[in-house]
mmCIF file of C-alpha atoms and ligand atoms in Angstrom:
data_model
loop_
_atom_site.group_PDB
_atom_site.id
_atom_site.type_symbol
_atom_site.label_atom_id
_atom_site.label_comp_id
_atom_site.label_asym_id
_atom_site.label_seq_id
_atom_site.Cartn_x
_atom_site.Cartn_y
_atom_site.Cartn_z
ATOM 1 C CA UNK A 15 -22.895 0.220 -4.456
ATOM 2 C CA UNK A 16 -25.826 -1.116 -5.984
ATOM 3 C CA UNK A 17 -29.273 -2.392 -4.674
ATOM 4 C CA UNK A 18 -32.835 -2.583 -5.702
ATOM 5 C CA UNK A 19 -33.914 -1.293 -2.502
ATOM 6 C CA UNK A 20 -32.617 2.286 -1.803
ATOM 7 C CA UNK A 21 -33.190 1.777 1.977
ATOM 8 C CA UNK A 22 -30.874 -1.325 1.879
ATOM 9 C CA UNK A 23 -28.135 1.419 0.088
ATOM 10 C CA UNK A 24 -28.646 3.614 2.588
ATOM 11 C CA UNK A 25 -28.261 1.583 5.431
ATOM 12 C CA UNK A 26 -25.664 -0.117 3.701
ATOM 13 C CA UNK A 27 -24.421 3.267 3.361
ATOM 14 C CA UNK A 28 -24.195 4.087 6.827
ATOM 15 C CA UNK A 29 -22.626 0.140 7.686
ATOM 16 C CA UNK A 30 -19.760 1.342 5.718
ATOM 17 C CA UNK A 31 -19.324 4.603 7.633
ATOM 18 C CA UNK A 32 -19.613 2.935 10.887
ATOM 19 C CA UNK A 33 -17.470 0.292 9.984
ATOM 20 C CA UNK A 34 -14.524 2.349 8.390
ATOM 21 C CA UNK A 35 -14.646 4.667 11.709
ATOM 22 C CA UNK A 36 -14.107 1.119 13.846
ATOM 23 C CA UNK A 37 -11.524 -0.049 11.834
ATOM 24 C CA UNK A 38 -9.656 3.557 11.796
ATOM 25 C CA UNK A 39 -10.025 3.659 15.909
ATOM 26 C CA UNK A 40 -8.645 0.184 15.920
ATOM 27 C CA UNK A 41 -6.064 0.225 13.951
ATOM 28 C CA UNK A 42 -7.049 -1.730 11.440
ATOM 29 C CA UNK A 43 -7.855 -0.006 8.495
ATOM 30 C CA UNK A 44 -6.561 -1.843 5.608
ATOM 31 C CA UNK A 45 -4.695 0.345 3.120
ATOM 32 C CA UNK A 46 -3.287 4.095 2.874
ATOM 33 C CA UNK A 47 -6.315 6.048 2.388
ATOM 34 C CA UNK A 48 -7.808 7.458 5.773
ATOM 35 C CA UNK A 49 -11.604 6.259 6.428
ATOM 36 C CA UNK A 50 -12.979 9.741 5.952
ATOM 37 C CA UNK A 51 -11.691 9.752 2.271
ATOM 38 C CA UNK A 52 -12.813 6.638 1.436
ATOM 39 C CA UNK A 53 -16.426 6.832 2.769
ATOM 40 C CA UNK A 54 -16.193 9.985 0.425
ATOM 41 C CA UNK A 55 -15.054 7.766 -2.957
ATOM 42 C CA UNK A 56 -18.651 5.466 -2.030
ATOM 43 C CA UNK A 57 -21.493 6.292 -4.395
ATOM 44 C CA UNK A 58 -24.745 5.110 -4.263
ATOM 45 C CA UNK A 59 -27.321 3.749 -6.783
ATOM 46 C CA UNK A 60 -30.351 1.800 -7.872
ATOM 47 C CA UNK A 61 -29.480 1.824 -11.563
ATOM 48 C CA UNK A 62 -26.943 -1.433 -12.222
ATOM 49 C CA UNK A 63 -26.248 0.328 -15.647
ATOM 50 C CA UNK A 64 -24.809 3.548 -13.644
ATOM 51 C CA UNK A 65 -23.179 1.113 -11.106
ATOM 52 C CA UNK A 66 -20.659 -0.264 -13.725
ATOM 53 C CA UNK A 67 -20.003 2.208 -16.448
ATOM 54 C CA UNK A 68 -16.008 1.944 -16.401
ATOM 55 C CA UNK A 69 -16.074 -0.454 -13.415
ATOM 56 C CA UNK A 70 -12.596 -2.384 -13.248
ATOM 57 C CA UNK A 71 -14.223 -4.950 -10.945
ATOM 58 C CA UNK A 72 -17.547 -5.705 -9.614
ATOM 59 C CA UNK A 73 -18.285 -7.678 -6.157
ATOM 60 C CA UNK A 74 -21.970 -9.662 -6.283
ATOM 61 C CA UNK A 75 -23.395 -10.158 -2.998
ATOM 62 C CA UNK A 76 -26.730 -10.554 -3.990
ATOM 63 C CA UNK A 77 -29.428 -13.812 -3.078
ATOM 64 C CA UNK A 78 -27.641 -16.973 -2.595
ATOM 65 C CA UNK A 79 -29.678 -19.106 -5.114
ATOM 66 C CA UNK A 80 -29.060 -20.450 -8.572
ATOM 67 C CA UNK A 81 -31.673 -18.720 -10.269
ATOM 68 C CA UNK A 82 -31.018 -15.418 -8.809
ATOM 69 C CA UNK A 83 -27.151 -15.643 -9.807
ATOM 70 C CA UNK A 84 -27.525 -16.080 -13.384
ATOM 71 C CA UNK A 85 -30.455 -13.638 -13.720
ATOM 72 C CA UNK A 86 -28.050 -10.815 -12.138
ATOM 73 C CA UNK A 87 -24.993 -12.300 -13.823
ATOM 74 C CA UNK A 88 -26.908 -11.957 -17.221
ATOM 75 C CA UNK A 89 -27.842 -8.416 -16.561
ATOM 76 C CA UNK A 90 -24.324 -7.314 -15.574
ATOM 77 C CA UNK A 91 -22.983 -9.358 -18.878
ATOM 78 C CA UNK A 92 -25.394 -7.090 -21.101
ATOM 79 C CA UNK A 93 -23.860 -4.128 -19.694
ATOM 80 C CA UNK A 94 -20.350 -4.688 -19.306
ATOM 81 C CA UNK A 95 -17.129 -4.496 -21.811
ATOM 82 C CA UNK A 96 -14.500 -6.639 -22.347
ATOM 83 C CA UNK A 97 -12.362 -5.343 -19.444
ATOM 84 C CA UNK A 98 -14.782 -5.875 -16.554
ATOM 85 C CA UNK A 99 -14.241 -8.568 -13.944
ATOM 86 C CA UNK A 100 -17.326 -9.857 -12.322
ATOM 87 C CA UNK A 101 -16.789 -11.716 -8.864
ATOM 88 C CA UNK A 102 -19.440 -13.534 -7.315
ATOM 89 C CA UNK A 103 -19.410 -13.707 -2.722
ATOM 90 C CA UNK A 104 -21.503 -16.990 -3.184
ATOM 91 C CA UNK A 105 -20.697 -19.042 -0.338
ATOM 92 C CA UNK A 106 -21.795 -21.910 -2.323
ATOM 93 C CA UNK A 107 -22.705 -22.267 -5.872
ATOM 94 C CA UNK A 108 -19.686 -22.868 -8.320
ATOM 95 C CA UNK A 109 -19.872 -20.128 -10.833
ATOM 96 C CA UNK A 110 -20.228 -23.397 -13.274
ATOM 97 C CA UNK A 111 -23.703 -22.897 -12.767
ATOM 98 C CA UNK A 112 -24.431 -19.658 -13.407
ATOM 99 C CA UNK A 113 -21.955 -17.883 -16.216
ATOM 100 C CA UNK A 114 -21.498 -20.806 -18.842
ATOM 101 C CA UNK A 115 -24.300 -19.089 -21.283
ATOM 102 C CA UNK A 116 -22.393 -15.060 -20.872
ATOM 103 C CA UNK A 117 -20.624 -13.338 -23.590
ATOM 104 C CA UNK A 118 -18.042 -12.730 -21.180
ATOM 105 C CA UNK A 119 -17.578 -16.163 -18.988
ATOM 106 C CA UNK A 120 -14.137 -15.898 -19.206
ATOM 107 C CA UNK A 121 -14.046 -12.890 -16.440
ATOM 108 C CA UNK A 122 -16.261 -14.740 -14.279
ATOM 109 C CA UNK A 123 -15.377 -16.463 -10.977
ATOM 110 C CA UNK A 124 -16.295 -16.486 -7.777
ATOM 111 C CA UNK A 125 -14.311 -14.435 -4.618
ATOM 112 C CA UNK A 126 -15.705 -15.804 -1.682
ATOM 113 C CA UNK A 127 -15.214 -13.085 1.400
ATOM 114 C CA UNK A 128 -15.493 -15.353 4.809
ATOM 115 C CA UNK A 129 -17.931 -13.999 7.895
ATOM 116 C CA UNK A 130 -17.238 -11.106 9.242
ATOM 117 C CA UNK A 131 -15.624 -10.247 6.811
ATOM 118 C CA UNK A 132 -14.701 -6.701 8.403
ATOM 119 C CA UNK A 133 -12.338 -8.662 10.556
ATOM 120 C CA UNK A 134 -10.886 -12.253 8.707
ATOM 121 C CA UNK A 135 -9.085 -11.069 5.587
ATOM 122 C CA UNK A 136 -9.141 -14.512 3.884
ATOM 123 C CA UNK A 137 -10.869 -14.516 0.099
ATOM 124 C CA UNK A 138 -11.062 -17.585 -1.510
ATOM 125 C CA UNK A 139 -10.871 -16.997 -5.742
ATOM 126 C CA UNK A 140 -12.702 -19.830 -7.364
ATOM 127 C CA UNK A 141 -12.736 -19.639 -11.391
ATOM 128 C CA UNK A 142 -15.165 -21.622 -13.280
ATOM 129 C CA UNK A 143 -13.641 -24.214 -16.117
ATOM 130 C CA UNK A 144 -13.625 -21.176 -18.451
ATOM 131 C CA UNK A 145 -12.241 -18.106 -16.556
ATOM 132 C CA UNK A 146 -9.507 -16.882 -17.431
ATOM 133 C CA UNK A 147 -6.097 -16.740 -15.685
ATOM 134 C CA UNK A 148 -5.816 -13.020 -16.345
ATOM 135 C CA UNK A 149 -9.186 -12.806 -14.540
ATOM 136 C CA UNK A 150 -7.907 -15.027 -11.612
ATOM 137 C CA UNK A 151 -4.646 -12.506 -11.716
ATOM 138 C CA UNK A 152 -6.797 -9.182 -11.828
ATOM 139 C CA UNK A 153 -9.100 -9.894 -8.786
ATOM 140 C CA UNK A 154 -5.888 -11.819 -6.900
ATOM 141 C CA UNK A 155 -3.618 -8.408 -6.863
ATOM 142 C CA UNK A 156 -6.663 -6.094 -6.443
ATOM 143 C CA UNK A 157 -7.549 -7.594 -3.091
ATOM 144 C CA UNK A 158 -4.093 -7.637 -2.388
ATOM 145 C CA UNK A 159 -4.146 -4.205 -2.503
ATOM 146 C CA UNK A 160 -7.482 -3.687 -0.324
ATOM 147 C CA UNK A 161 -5.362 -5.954 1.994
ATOM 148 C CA UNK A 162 -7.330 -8.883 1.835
ATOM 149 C CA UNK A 163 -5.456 -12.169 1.752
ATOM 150 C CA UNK A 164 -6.077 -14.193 -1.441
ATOM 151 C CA UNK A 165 -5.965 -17.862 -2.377
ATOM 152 C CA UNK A 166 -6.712 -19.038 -5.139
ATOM 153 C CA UNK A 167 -8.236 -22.545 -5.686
ATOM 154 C CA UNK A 168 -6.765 -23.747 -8.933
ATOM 155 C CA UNK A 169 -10.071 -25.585 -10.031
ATOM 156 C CA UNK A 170 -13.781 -25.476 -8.943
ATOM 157 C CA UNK A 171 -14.907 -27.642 -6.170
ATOM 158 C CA UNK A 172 -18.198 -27.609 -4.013
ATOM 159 C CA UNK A 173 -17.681 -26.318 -1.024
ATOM 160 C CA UNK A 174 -14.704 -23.968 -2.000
ATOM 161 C CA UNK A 175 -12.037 -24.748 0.426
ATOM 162 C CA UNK A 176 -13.601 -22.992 3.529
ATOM 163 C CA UNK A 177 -16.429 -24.825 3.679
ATOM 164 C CA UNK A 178 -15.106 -28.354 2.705
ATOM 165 C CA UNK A 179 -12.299 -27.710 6.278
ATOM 166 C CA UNK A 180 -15.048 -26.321 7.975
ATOM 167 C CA UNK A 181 -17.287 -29.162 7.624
ATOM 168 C CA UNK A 182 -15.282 -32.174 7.798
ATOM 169 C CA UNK A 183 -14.931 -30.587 11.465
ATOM 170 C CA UNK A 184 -18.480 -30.171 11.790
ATOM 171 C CA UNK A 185 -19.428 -33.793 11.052
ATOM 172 C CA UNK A 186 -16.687 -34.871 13.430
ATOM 173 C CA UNK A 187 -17.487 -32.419 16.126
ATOM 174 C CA UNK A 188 -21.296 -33.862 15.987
ATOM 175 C CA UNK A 189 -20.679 -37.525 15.912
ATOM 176 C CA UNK A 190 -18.288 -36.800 19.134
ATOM 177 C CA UNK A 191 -22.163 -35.674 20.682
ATOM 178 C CA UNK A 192 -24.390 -37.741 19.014
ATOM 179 C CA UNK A 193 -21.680 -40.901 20.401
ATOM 180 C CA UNK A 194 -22.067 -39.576 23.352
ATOM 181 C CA UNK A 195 -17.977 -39.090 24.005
ATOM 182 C CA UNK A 196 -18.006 -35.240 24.938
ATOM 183 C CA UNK A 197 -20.768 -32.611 25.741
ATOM 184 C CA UNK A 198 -21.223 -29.373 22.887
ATOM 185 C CA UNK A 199 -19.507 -26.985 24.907
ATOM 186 C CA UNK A 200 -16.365 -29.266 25.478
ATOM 187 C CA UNK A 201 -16.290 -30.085 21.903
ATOM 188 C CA UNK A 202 -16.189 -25.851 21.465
ATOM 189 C CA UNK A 203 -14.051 -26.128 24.559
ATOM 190 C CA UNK A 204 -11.501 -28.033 22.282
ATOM 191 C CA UNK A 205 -11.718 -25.917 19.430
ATOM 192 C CA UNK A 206 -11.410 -22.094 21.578
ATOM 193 C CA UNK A 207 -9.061 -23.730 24.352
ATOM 194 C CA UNK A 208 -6.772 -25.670 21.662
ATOM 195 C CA UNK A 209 -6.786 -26.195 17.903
ATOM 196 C CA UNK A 210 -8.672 -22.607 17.294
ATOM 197 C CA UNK A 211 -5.851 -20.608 19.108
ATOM 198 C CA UNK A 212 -2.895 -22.914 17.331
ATOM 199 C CA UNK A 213 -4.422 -22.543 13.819
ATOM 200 C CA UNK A 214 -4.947 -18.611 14.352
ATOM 201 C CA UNK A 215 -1.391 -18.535 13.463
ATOM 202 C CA UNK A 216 -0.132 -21.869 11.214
ATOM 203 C CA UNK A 217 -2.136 -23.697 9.535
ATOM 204 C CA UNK A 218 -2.340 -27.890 9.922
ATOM 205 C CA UNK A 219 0.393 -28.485 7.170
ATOM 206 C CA UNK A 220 2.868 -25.871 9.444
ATOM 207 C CA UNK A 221 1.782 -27.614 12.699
ATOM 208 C CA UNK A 222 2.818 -30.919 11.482
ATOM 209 C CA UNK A 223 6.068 -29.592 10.160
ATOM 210 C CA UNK A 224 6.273 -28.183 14.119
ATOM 211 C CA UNK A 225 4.881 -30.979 15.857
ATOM 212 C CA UNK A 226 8.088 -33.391 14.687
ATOM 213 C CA UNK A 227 11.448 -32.445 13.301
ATOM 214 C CA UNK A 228 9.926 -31.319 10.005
ATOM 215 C CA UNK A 229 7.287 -33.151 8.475
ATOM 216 C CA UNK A 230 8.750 -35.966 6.393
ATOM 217 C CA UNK A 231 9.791 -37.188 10.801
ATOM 218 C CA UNK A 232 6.284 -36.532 11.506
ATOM 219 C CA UNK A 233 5.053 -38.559 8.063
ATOM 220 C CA UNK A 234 7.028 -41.137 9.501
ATOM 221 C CA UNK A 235 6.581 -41.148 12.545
ATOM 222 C CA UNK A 236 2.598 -40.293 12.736
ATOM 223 C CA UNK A 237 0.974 -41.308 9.732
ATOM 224 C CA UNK A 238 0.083 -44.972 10.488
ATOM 225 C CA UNK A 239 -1.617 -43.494 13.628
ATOM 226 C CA UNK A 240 -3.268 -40.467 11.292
ATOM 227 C CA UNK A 241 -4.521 -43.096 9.493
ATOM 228 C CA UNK A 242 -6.163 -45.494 12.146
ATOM 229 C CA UNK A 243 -7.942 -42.325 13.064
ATOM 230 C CA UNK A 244 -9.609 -41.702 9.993
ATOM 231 C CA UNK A 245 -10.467 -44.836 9.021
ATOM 232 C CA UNK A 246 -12.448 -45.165 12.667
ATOM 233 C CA UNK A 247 -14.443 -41.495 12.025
ATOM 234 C CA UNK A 248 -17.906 -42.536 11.694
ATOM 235 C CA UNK A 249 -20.166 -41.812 8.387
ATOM 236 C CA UNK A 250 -21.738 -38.337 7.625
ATOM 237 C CA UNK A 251 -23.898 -37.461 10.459
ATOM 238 C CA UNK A 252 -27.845 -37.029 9.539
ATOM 239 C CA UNK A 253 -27.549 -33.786 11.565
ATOM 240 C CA UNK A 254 -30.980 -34.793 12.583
ATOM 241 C CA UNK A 255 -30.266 -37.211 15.267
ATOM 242 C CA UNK A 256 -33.019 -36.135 17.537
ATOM 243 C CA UNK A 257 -30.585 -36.819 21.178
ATOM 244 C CA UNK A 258 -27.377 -34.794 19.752
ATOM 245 C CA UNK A 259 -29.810 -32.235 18.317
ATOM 246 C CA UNK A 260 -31.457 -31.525 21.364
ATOM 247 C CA UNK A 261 -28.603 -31.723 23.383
ATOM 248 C CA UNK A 262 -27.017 -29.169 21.144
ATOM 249 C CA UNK A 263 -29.575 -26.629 21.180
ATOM 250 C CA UNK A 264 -30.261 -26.742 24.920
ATOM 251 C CA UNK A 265 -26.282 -26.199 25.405
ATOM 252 C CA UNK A 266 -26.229 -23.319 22.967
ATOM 253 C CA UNK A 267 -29.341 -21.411 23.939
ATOM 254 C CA UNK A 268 -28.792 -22.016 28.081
ATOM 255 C CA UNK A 269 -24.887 -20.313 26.828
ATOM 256 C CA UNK A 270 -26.092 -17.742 24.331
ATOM 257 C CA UNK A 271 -29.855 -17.257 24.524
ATOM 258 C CA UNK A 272 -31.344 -16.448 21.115
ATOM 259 C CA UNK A 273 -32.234 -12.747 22.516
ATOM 260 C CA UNK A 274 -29.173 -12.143 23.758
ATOM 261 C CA UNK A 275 -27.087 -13.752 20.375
ATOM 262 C CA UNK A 276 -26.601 -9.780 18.719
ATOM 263 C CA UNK A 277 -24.805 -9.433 22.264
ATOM 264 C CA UNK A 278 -22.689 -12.403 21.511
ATOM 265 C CA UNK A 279 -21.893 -11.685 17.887
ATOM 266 C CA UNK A 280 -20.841 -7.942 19.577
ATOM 267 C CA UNK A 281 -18.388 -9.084 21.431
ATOM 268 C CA UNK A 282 -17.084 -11.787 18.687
ATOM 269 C CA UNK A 283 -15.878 -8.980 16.778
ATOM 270 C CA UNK A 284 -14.080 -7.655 20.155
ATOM 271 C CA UNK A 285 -12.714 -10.691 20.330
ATOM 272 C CA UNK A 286 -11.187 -10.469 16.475
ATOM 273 C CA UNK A 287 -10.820 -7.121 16.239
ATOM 274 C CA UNK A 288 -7.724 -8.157 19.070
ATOM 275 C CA UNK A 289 -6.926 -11.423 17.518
ATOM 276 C CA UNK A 290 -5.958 -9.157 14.219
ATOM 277 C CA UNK A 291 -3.984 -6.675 16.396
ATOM 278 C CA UNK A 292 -2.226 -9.295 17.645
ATOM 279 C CA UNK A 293 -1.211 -10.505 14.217
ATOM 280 C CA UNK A 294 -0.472 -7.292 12.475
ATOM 281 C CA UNK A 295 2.233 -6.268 15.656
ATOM 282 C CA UNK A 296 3.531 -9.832 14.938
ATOM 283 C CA UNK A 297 4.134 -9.240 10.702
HETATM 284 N N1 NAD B 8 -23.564 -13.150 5.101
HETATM 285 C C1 NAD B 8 -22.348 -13.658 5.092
HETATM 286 O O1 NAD B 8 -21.685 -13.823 6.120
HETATM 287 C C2 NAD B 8 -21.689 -14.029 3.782
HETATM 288 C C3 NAD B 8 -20.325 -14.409 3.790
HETATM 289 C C4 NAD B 8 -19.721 -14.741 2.581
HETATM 290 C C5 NAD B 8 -20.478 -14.703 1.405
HETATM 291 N N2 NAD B 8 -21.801 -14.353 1.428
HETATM 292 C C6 NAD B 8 -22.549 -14.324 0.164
HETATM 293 O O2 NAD B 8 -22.925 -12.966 -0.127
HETATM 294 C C7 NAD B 8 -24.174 -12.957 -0.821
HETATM 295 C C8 NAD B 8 -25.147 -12.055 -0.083
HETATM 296 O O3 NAD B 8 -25.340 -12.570 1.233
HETATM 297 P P1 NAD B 8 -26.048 -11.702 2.370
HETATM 298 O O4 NAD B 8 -26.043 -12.531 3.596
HETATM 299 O O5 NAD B 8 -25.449 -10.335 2.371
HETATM 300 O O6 NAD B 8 -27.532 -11.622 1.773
HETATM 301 P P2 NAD B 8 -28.695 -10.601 2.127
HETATM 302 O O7 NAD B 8 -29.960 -11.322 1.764
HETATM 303 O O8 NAD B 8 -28.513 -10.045 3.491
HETATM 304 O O9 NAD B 8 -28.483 -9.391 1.123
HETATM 305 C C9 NAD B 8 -28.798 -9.506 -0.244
HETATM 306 C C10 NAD B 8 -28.974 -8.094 -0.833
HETATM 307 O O10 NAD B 8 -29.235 -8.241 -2.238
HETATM 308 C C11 NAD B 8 -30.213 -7.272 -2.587
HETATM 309 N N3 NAD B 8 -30.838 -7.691 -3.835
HETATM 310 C C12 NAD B 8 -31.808 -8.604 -4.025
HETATM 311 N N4 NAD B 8 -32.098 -8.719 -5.346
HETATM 312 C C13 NAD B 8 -31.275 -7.866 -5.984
HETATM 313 C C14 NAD B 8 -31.086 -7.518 -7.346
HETATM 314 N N5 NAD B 8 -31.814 -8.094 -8.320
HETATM 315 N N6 NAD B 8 -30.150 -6.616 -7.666
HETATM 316 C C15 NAD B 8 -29.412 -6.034 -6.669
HETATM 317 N N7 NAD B 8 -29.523 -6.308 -5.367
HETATM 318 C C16 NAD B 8 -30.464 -7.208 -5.039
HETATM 319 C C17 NAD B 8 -31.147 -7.202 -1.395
HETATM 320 O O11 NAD B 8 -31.884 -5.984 -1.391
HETATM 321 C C18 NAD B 8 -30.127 -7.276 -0.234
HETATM 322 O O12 NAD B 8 -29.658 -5.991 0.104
HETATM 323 C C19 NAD B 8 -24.637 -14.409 -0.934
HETATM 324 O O13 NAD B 8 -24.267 -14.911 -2.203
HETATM 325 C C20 NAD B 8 -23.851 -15.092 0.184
HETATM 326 O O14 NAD B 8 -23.597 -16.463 -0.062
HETATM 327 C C21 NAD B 8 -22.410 -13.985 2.589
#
């Protein structure tokens, strides 16, 4: 691990220790090798040149902004061979716009971890126009073997894939507020009482296929009403809509004060930590 700050590393440090000790007493240490031996493989440093001498792969999770990115992109690019693979977690910038001057753009891409990360083993792989496929291939079967689960997008697209889902529900979940059809915490009450638990285990093209006999019946039997449905979703909310705002924030902070959020986040992971031990006795 590498930082400019050697009391980020060393918390960081001691994040990782915590963390592989939860996942060991839960069960849900990803791969063979127990957490005390793999806390032992995790150097620290504050020189970037140390960090990759013979690295196979590097992960970036450093300041989400532009100019940041391709400043730390360029310095890993002056230090790196031909057979180094350089990931990017940016949640948001296409790697487009931040490896297209390297020497070595073609083993460039972004792989996109999604929050907390500890617990949801999706990574989305996201290759700019000029990365290569045995990039994409490298970084797909190495977090395979860390146990992640891959996908990889086949082009670059804003938003990735998470976010694009994510906030087509967002905008939908607002304008049911801001139209004044359901309160905040029904709209959550919809998600965490019905579609969250459903897509926890298939995803909407399996529940289609489920919800019919197959989903050419449900295509023809659905779609025209799919369709009205869409086409009567409002435009992008503002997200500044003073009313829904409000109403937002006063139903989120009266349910999960601000002082009391680190509480809430706490028990999130609980929460996951279960959902994933639920899923692993069903594999
Ligand atoms: N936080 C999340 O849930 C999450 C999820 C997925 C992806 N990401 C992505 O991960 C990246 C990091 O996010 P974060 O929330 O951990 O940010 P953060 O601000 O908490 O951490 C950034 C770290 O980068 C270090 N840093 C700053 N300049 C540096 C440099 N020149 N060289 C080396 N290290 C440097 C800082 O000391 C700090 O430790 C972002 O690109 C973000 O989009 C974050």
């Amino acid at each position: 691990m590498y930082d400019i700050s050697y009391d980020q590393l060393e918390k960081a440090k001691a994040n990782v220790k915590t963390n592989l000790e939860k996942l060991s007493n839960e069960g849900l240490l990803r791969g063979t090798i127990p957490a005390d031996k793999a806390f032992s493989a995790v150097n620290v440093t504050t020189s970037l040149k140390d960090a990759l001498d013979e690295a196979v792969y590097v992960q970036e999770s450093t300041l989400e902004s532009v100019d940041h990115k391709k400043k730390i992109f360029a310095e890993m690019d002056a230090l790196v061979g031909e057979n180094t693979v350089l990931g990017s977690s940016t949640s948001t910038i296409p790697a487009s716009q931040f490896t297209e001057n390297l020497v070595h753009r073609r083993n460039c891409l972004v792989v996109h971890p999604v929050n907390p990360p500890l617990y949801l083993p999706l990574t989305e792989i996201v290759p700019a126009p000029w990365t290569s496929q045995e990039a994409v291939e490298k970084v797909r079967d190495i977090m395979k073997s860390i146990g992640q689960e891959p996908v990889c997008l086949k082009k670059e697209i804003l938003g990735f894939a998470v976010n694009r889902l994510q906030f087509a529900l967002l905008a939908e979940a607002w304008r049911l507020v801001s139209d004044d059809v359901l309160s905040p915490s029904d709209v959550d009450k919809v998600m965490s009482a019905g579609l969250g638990p459903r897509y926890a285990f298939k995803g909407p093209f399996a529940t289609i296929h489920m919800n019919a006999n197959g989903v050419m019946d449900y295509c023809d039997r659905y779609m025209a009403g799919v369709k009205r449905v869409l086409a009567d979703l409002g435009p992008i909310p503002t997200f500044e809509e003073p009313q829904a705002l409000k109403e937002i924030d006063t139903s989120l902070t009266a349910e999960m004060p601000l002082d009391k959020l680190n509480e809430h986040k706490a028990q999130r992971e609980k929460n996951l930590a279960a959902l994933m031990q639920l899923k692993k006795s069903k594999q």
